[in-house]
Coordinates of C-alpha atoms and ligand atoms in Angstrom, one line a residue:
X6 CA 94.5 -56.9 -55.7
X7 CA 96.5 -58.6 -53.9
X8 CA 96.3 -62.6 -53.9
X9 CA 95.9 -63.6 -49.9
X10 CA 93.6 -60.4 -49.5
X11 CA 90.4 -62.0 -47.5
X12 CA 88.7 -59.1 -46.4
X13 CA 89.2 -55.3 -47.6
X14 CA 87.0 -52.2 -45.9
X15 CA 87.7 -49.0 -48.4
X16 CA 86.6 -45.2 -47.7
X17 CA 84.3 -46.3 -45.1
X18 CA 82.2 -43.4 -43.6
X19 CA 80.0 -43.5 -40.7
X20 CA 78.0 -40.6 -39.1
X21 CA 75.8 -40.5 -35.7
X22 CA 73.9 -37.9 -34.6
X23 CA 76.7 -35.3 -33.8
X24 CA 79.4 -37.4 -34.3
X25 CA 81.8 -38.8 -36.8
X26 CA 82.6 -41.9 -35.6
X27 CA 84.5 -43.0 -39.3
X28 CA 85.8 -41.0 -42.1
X29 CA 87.0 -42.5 -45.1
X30 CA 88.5 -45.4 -43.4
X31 CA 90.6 -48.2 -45.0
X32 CA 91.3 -51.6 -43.3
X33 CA 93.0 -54.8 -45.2
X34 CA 93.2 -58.3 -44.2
X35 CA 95.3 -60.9 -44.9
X36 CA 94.7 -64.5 -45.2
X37 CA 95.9 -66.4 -42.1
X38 CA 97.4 -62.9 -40.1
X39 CA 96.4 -61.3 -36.9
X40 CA 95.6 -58.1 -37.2
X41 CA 95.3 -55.5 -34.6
X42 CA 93.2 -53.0 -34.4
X43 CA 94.4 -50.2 -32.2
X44 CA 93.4 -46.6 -31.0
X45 CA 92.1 -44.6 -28.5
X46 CA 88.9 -44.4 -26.6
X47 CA 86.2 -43.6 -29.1
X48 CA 88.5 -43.8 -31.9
X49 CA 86.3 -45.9 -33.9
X50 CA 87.7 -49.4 -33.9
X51 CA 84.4 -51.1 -32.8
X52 CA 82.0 -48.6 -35.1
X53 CA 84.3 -50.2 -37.8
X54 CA 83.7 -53.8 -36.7
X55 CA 79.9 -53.2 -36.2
X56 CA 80.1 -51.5 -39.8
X57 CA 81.4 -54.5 -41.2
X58 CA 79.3 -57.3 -39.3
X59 CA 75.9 -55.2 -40.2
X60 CA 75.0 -53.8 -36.5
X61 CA 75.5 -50.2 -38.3
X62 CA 74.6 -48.9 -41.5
X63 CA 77.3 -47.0 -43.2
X64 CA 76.8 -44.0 -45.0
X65 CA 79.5 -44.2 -47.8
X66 CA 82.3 -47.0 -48.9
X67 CA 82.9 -50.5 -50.0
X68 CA 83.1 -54.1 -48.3
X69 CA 84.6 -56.8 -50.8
X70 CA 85.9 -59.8 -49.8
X71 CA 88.0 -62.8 -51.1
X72 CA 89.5 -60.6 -53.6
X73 CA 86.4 -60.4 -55.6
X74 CA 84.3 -57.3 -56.8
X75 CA 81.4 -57.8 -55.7
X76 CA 80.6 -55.4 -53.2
X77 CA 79.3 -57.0 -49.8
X78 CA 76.8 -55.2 -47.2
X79 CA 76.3 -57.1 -44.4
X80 CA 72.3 -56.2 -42.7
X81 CA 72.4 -58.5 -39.5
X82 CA 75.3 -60.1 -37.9
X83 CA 73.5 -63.4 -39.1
X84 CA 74.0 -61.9 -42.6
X85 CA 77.9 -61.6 -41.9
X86 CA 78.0 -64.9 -40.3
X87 CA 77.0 -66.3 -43.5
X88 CA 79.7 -64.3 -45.3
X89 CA 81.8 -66.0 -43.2
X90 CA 82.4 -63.1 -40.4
X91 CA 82.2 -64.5 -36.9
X92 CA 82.8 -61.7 -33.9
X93 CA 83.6 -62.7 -30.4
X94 CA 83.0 -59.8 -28.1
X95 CA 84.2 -58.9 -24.4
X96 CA 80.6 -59.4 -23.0
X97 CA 79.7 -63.1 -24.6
X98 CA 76.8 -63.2 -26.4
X99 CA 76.4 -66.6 -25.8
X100 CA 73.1 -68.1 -23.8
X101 CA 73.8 -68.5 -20.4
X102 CA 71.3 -71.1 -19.2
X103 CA 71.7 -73.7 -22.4
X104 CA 74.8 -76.2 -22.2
X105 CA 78.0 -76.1 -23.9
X106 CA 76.7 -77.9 -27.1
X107 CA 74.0 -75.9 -27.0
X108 CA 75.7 -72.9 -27.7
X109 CA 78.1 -74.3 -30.3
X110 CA 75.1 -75.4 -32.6
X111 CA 72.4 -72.9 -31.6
X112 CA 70.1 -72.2 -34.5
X113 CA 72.1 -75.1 -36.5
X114 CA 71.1 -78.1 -34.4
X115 CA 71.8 -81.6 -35.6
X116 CA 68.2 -82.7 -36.6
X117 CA 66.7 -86.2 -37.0
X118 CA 64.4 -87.4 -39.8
X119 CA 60.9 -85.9 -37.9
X120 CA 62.7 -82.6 -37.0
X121 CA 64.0 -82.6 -33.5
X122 CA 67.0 -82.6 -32.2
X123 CA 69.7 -84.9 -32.3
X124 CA 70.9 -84.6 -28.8
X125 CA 73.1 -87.3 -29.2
X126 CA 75.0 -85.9 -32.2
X127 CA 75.6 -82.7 -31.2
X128 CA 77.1 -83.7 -27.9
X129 CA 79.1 -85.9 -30.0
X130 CA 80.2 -83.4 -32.4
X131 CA 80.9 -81.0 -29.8
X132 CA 83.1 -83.1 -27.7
X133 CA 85.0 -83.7 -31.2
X134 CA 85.0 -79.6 -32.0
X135 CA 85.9 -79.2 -28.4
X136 CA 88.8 -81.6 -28.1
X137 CA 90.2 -80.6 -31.4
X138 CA 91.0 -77.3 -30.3
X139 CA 92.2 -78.3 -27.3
X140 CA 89.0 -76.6 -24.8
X141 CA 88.9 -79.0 -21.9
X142 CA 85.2 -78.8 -21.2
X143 CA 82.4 -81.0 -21.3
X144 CA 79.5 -80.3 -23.8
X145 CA 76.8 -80.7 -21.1
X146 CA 78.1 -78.5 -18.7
X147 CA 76.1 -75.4 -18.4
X148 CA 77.5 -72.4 -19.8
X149 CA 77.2 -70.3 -16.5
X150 CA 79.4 -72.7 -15.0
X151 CA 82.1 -72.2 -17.5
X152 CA 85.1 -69.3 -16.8
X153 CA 84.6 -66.0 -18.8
X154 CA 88.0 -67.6 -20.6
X155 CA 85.9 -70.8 -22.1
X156 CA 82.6 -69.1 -22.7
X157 CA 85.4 -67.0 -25.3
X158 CA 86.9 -69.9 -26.4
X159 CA 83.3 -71.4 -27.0
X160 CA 82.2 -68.3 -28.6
X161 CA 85.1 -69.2 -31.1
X162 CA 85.0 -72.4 -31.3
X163 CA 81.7 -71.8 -32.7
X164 CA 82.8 -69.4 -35.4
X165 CA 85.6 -71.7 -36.2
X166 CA 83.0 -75.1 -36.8
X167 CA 80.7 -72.4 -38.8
X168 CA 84.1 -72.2 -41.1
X169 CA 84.4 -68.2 -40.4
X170 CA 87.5 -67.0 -42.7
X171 CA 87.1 -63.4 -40.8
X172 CA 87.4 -63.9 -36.9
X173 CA 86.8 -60.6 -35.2
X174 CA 88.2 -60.7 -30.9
X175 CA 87.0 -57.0 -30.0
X176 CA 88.8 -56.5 -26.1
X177 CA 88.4 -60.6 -25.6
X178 CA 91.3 -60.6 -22.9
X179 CA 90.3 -57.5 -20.2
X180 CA 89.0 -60.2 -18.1
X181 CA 91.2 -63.0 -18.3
X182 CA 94.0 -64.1 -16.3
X183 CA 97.9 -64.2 -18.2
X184 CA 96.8 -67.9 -18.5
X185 CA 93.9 -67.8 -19.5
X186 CA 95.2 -65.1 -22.2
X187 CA 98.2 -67.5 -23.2
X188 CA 95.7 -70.2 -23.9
X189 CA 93.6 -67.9 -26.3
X190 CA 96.5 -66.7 -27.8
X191 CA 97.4 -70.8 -28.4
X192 CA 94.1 -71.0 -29.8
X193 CA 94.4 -67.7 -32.6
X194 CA 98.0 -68.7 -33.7
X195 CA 96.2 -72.1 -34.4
X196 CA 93.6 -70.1 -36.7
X197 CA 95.9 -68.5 -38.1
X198 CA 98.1 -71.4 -39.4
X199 CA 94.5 -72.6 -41.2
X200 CA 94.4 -69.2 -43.0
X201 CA 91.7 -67.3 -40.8
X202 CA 92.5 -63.8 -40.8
X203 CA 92.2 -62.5 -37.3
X204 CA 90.8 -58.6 -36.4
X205 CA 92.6 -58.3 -32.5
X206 CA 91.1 -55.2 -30.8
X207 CA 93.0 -54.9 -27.6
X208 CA 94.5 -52.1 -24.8
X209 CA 97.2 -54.3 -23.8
X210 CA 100.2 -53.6 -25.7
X211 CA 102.1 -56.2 -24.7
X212 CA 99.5 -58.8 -26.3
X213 CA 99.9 -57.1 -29.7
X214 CA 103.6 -57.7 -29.6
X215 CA 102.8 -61.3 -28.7
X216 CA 100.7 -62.1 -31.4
X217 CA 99.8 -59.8 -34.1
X218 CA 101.6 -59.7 -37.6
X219 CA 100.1 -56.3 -38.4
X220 CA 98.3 -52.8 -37.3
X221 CA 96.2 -51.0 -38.1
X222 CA 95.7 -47.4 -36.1
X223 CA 92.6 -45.5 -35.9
X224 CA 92.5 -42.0 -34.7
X225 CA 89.1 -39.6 -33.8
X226 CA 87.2 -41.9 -36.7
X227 CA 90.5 -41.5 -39.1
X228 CA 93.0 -44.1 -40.4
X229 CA 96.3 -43.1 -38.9
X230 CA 98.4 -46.0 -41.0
X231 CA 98.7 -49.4 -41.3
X232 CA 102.3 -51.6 -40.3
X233 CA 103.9 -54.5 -39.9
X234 CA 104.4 -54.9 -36.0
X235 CA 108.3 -55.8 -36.5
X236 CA 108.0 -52.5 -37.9
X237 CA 106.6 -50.4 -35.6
X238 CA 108.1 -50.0 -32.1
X239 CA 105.7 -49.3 -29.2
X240 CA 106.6 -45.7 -28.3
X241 CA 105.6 -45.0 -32.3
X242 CA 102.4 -47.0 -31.6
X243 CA 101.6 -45.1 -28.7
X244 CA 102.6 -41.9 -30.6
X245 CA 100.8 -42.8 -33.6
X246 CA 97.5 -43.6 -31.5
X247 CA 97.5 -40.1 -29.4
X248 CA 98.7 -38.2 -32.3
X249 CA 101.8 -36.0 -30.4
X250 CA 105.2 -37.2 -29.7
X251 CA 105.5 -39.4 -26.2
X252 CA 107.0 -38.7 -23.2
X253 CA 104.6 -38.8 -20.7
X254 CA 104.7 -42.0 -19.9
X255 CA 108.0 -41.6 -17.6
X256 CA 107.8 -42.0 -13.9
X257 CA 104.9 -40.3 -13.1
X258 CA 105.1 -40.9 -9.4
X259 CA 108.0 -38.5 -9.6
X260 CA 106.7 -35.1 -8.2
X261 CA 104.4 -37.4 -5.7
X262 CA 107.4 -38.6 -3.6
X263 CA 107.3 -36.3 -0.2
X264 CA 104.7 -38.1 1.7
X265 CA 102.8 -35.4 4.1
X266 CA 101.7 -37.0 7.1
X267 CA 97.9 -36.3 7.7
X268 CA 96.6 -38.1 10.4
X269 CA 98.0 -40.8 13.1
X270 CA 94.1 -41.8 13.2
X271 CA 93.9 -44.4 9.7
X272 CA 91.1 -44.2 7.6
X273 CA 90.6 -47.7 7.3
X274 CA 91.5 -50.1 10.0
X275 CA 90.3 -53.5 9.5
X276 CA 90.9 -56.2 12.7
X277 CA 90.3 -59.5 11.5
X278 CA 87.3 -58.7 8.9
X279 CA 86.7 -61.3 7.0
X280 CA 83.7 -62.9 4.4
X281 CA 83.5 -66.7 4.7
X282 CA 83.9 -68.3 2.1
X283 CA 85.3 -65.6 0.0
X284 CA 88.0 -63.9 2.2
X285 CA 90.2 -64.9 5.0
X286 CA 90.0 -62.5 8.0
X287 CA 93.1 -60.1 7.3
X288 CA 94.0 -57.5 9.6
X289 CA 94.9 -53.9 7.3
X290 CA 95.4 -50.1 7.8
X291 CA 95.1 -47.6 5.1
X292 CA 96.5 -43.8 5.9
X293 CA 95.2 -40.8 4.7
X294 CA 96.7 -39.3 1.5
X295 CA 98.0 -43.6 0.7
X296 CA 97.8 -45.4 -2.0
X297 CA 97.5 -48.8 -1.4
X298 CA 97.7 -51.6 -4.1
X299 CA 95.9 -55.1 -3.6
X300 CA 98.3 -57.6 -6.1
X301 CA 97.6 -61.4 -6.4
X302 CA 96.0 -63.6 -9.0
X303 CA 92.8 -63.2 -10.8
X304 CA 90.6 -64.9 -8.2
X305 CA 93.1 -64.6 -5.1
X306 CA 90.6 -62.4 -3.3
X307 CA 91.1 -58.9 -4.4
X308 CA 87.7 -58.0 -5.1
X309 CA 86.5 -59.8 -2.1
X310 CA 88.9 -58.4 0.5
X311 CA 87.5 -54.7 -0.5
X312 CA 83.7 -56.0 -1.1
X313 CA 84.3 -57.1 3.1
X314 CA 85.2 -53.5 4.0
X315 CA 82.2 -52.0 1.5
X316 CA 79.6 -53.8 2.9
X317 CA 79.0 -55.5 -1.1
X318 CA 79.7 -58.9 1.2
X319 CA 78.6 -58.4 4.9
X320 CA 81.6 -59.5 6.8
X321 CA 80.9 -61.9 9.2
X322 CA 84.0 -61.6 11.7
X323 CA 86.7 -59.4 13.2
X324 CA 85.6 -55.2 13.2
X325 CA 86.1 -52.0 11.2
X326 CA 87.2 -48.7 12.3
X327 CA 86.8 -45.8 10.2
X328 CA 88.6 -42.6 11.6
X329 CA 89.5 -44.3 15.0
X330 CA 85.6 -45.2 15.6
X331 CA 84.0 -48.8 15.3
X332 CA 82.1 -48.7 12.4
X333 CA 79.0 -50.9 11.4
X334 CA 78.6 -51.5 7.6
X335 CA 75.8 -53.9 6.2
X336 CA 75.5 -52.8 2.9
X337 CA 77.5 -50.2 0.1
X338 CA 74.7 -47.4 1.4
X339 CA 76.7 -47.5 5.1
X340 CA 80.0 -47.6 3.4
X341 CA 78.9 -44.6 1.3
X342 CA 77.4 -42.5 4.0
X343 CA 80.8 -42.9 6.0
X344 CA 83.0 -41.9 3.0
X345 CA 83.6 -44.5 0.7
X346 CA 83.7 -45.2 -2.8
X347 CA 83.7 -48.0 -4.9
X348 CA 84.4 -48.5 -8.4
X349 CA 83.5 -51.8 -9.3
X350 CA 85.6 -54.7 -11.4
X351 CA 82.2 -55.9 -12.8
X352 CA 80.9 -52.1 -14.6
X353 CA 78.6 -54.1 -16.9
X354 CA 76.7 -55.6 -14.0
X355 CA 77.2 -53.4 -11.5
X356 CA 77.9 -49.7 -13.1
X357 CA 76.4 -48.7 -15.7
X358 CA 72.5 -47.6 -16.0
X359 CA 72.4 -48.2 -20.3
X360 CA 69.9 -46.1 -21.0
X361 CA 70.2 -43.0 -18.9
X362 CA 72.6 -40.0 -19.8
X363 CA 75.6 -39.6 -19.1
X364 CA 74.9 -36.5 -17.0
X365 CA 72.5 -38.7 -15.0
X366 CA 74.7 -41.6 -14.8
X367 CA 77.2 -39.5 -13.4
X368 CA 75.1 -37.6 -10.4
X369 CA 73.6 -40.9 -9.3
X370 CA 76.0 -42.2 -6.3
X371 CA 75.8 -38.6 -4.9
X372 CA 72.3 -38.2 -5.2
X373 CA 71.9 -41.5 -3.3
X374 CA 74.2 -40.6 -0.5
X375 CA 72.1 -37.6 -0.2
X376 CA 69.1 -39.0 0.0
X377 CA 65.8 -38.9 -2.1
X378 CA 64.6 -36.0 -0.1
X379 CA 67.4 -34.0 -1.1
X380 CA 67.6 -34.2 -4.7
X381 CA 70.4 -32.2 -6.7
X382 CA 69.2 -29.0 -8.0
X383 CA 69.9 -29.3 -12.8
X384 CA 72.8 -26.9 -12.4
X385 CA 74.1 -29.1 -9.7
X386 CA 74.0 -31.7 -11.7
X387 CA 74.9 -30.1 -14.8
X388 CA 77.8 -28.2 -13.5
X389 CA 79.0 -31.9 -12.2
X390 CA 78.6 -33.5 -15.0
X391 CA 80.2 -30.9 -17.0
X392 CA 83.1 -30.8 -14.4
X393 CA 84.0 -34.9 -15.1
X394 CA 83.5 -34.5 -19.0
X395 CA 86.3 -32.0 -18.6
X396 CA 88.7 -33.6 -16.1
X397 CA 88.6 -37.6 -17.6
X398 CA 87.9 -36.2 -21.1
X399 CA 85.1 -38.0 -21.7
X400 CA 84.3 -38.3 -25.5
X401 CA 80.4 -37.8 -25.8
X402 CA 78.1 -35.7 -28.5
X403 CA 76.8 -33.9 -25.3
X404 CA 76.1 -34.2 -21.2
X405 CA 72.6 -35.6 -22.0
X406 CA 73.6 -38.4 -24.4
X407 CA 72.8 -41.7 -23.3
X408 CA 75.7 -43.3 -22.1
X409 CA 74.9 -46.9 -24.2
X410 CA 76.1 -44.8 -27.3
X411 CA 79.4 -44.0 -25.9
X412 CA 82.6 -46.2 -26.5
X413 CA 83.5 -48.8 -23.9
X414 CA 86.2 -46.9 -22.4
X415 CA 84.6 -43.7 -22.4
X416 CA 81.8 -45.3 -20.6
X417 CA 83.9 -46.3 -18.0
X418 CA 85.0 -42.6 -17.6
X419 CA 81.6 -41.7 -16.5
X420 CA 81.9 -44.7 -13.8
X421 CA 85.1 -43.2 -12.1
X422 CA 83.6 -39.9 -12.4
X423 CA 80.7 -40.8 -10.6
X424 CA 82.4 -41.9 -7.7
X425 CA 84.9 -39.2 -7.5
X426 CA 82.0 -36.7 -7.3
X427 CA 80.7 -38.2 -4.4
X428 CA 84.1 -36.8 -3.2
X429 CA 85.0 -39.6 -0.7
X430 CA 87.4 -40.1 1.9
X431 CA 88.4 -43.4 1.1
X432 CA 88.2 -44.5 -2.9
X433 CA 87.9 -48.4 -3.6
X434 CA 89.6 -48.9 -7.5
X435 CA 88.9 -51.9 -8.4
X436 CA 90.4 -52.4 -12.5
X437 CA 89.8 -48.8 -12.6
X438 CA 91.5 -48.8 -16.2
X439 CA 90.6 -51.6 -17.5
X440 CA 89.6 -51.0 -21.7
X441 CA 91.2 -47.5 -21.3
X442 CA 93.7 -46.3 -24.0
X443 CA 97.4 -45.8 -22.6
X444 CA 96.6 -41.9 -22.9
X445 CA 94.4 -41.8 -20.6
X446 CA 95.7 -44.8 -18.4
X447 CA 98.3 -42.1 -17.4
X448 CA 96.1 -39.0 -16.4
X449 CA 93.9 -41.4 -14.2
X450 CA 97.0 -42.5 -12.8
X451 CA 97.9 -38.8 -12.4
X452 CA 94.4 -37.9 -11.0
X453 CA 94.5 -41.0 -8.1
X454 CA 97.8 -39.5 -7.1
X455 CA 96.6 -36.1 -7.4
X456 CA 93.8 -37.2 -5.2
X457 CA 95.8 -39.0 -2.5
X458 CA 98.4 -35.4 -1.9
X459 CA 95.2 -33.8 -1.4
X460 CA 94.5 -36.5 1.6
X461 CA 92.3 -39.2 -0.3
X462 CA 93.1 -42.9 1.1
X463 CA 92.8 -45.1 -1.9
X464 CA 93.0 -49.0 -2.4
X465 CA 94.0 -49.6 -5.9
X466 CA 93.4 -52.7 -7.4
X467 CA 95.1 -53.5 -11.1
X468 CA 96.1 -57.0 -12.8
X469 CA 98.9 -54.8 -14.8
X470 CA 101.9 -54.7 -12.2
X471 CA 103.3 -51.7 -14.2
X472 CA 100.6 -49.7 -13.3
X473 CA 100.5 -50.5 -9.7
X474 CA 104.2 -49.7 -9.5
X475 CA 103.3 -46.3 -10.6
X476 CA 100.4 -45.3 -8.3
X477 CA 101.1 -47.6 -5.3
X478 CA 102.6 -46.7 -2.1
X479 CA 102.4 -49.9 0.0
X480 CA 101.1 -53.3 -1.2
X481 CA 99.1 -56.2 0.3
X482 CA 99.6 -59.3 -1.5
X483 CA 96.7 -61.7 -1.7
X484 CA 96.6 -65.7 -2.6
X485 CA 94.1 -68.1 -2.6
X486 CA 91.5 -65.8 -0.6
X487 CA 93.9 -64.6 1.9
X488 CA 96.1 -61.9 2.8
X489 CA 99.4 -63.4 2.7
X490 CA 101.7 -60.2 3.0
X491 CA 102.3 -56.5 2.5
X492 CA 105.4 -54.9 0.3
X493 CA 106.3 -51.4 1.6
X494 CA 107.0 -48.9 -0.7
X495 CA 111.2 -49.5 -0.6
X496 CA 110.2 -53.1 -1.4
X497 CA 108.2 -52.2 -4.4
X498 CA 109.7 -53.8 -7.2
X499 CA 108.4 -56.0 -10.2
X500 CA 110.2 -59.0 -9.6
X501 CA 109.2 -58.7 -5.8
X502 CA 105.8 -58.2 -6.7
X503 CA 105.4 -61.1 -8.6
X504 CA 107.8 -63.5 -6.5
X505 CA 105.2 -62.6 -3.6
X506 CA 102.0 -63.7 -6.1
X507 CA 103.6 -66.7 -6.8
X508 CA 104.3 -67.3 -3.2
X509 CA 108.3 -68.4 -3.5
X510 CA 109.1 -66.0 -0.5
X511 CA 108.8 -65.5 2.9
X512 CA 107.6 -62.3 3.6
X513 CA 104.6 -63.6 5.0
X514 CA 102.8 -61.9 8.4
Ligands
ATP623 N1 75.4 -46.1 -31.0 C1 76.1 -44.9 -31.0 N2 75.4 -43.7 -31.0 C2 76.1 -42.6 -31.0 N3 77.4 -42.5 -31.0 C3 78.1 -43.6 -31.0 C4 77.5 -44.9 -31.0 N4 78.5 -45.9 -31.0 C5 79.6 -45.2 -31.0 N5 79.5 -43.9 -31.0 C6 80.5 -42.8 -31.0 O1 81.4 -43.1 -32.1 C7 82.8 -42.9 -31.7 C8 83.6 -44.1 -31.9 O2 83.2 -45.1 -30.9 P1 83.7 -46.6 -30.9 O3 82.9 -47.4 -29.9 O4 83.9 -47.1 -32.3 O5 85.2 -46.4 -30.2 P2 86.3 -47.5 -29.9 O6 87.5 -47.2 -30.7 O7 85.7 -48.8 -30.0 O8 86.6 -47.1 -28.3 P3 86.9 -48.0 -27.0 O9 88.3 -48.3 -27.0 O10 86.5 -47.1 -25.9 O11 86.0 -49.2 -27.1 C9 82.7 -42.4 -30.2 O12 82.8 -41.0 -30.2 C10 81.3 -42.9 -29.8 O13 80.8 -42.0 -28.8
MG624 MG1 85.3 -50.4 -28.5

C-alpha cells in the first residue's frame, strides 16, 4: 500500500429497497490532497460518504485507514468522528440557538474540577481556534447570527480542533457567494498543507479546477475512474460523469432566437413596487414568451425584488398589473390564483414536504390553487406525477417513494416539477439549478426556453452568469437592494454583466 494512503474505501456495495445506490465501489485518499467527488444526480457520491461516516450500513466491502489492515466500520457519525472523519454538509448541522464556542466544543466542553463548564476557557480557546484559521467572528455571537459561509467554516473549524485527518465538504459552496467560496477555499488549501485529506463533493466545475488535486467519478452507483485533475480536461469530466461523448453543451439558445410577439399587454408590470427594507421600489415589465434574468450579488435583492411581486413579502408601495389589470397580491395564494409560480432559492425551508412522496410532493401547488374542495382525482395525480418523472428525469425507486430518500438534486427535480404543473403564466426561478449535475443543468435550461416559445413569461434568477447568458433574454441588474439597471438582449455579454454587478458603469435608469 501506498505510504501517504489515509483513507481507502474498496468494493463497497450498498443496496436500498429497489435501488443500487453503490456497487463495488473503490475510493483512495491521500494524505494532504483534495479530492473530488464528482457525478451525477443520484450517482451515489453522498450514499458513499454516509457509508463511510456510519449513517448507512453497507452490505459488502472494506474501510481501512492509515494504511493499516485493520478493517474499520464506522456505526454513528460519532463513531467516525472518533476515527478521525469529520463531515461538513450543505445544510449545517450545527445548533442554531447556542453561541459560536458552543458549537466548536459541543459534547467536549472545557470542564472545571466539580463538572461544569468552563465558560471562560472555551471562549478562550475558541477565540484562539478561531483566529488561527483566520474566521473573523466572535465566540459569543449566536450562531443564527452568523452567514451560512461561517456556520461552514465553524462546522470545520470544529473538525479541524477534533484533529480530523479525513475532512468530508459534501456541496458546502451552493450557497455562498464567489467570496465567501474564495475564503473556504483559503481555508482547505490550509488543511491540506497540514496533511488532512480533503473529500470535495461539488457541481461547480470551476471550483474543482481551483482546488482539487484529484477525481474521483461515480456513475449510476459505479466507479467511472479515478485522475489527477491536470490530467483530466473538463469536456472528459463531463463526458466521463454522463457516460456519452459531449456536445450538448453548445449554444443552446440557438434554435430560440426568432422572438414571436405575443401580446402588447405585459404579464408583469410592476410601477414602483417595492418591500421596505428589503427592496427599493423598481419599476419592471416582463412580456409574454421572455425570459428575464435578475443578476447582482448574493444579497443585492434578487430574491426580494421577486418575493415583492409573489406576495412572499407584501409590498408596501407603488402597484402591479397583471395582464393590463391592477392586481392585488397579499400573499403567494393571490399570486398563484393569478398565474404565478415560484420556485424558491430556500427548497429546504420552503419546498420540500420530507416525508411525503414524491407523487404527492409534486401535485401539491396545484391541488392548492384548486382548492380543498376540488381535490385531484389518483390518476390525476398519478398521470402528473408520472408526466414530471419522465420530462426532468427524476431518479426515484417509484412515484410513491418518499422524496427524503431521493438525492439532493433529484429532490429538487420534484420542486420545479411541481411548479410547472401548475402550468403558470408567469414562472418565478429562483437558483432553479442549484446542486443539479451539468446534464441536466442543460435540459432545464432547454425546458425554460422551451416554455417561454410556447408564451411562458419567466424571471430567472442564477448566481452562474454562464447560465443566465444561455436562457436570458433581457436582464435587470440589482445592487444593494435596488434595481440599478437592465441589459437588453444585444447588450448581453459576460464582461457587461459583471461590470454592471460591480457597478463601474453607467447604464443606470
Ligand atoms: N435513504 C435512502 N433510501 C432510498 N434510496 C436512497 C436513499 N438515499 C439515497 N438513495 C438512492 O441512492 C441513489 C444515490 O443517491 P445519492 O444521494 O448518493 O446521490 P448523489 O450522487 O449524492 O446525488 P446528488 O448530486 O443529487 O446529491 C439515488 O438513486 C437515491 O435515490
Ligand atoms: Mg448528494
Amino acid at each position: 500500500m501506498e505510504q501517504n494512503i489515509v483513507l481507502e474505501m474498496r468494493d463497497i456495495s450498498k443496496n436500498f429497497t429497489g435501488v443500487r445506490a453503490l456497487s463495488h465501489v473503490d475510493f483512495t485518499l491521500r494524505k494532504g490532497e483534495i479530492h473530488a467527488l464528482m457525478g451525477e444526480n443520484g450517482a451515489g457520491k453522498s450514499t458513499l460518504i454516509k457509508v463511510l461516516t456510519g449513517v448507512h450500513e453497507f452490505e459488502s466491502g472494506s474501510i481501512h485507514m492509515n494504511g493499516e489492515n485493520k478493517d474499520i466500520i464506522n456505526h454513528s457519525p460519532q463513531e467516525a468522528q472518533t476515527n478521525g472523519i469529520s463531515t461538513v454538509y450543505q445544510e449545517v448541522n450545527l445548533c442554531p440557538n447556542l453561541t459560536v464556542a458552543e458549537n466548536l466544543f459541543i459534547g467536549r466542553e472545557p470542564r472545571n474540577k466539580v463538572g461544569m463548564i468552563n465558560w471562560k476557557e472555551m471562549n478562550a480557546r475558541s477565540a484562539k481556534l478561531l483566529e488561527s484559521l483566520n474566521i473573523n467572528v466572535p465566540p459569543t455571537q449566536m450562531l443564527d447570527e452568523c452567514s451560512v459561509a461561517i456556520q461552514q467554516m465553524i462546522a470545520i473549524a470544529r473538525a479541524v480542533d477534533m484533529k480530523c485527518k479525513v475532512l468530508i465538504l459534501d456541496e458546502p459552496t451552493s450557497s455562498l457567494d464567489d467570496e465567501e467560496v474564495e475564503k473556504l477555499f483559503v481555508l482547505m488549501r490550509r488543511l491540506r498543507e497540514e496533511g488532512v485529506g480533503i473529500i470535495f463533493v461539488t457541481h461547480f466545475l470551476e471550483q474543482v479546477y481551483a482546488v482539487c488535486d484529484r477525481i474521483t467519478v461515480l456513475r449510476n452507483g459505479e466507479l467511472v475512474g479515478e485522475y489527477e485533475t491536470k490530467d483530466l480536461p473538463r469536456v472528459m469530466l463531463v463526458a466521463k460523469m454522463m457516460g456519452k461523448d459531449f456536445d450538448d453543451l453548445a449554444d443552446i439558445k440557438g434554435n430560440h432566437k426568432d422572438k414571436k410577439m405575443f401580446s402588447e399587454t405585459p404579464v408583469i408590470e410592476a410601477n414602483g413596487i417595492g418591500h421596505k427594507g428589503t427592496i427599493r421600489p423598481f419599476n419592471l415589465k416582463i412580456n409574454k414568451g421572455e425570459v428575464i434574468g435578475l443578476t447582482g450579488l448574493l444579497g443585492s435583492g434578487r430574491s426580494e425584488l421577486v418575493r415583492a411581486i409573489y406576495g412572499a413579502d407584501k409590498a408596501d408601495s407603488g402597484t402591479l398589473k397583471v395582464n393590463g389589470k391592477e392586481a392585488k397580491i397579499s400573499s403567494p395564494l393571490d399570486a398563484m390564483k393569478l398565474g404565478m409560480a415560484y420556485l424558491p432559492e430556500d427548497r429546504k425551508a420552503e419546498g420540500i414536504i420530507a416525508d411525503l412522496s414524491v407523487r404527492e410532493n409534486i401535485i401539491i401547488a396545484l391541488q392548492a390553487k384548486r382548492g380543498m374542495f376540488h381535490p385531484l382525482s389518483r390518476k390525476e395525480m398519478e398521470e402528473a406525477a408520472d408526466k414530471y418523472i419522465e420530462m426532468l428525469q427524476i431518479k426515484t425507486a417509484s412515484r410513491e417513494t418518499p422524496i427524503k430518500s431521493l438525492s439532493g438534486g433529484n429532490q429538487q427535480k420534484v420542486i420545479l416539477g411541481r411548479w410547472l404543473l401548475t402550468n403558470p403564466e408567469y414562472l418565478i426561478l429562483d437558483e432553479p439549478t442549484r446542486g443539479i449535475d451539468i446534464g441536466t443543468k442543460t435540459e432545464i435550461q432547454k425546458i425554460v426556453l422551451d416554455l417561454a416559445d410556447q408564451g411562458m413569461a419567466v424571471t430567472f434568477i442564477s448566481s452562474e452568469v454562464e447560465e443566465m447568458l444561455r436562457t436570458c433574454s433581457r436582464m435587470a441588474v440589482l445592487r444593494d437592494g435596488e434595481k440599478v439597471g437592465e441589459l437588453e438582449e444585444s447588450e448581453l455579454s459576460q464582461s457587461n454583466i459583471m461590470k454592471a454587478i460591480a457597478g463601474g458603469d453607467d447604464k443606470n435608469e
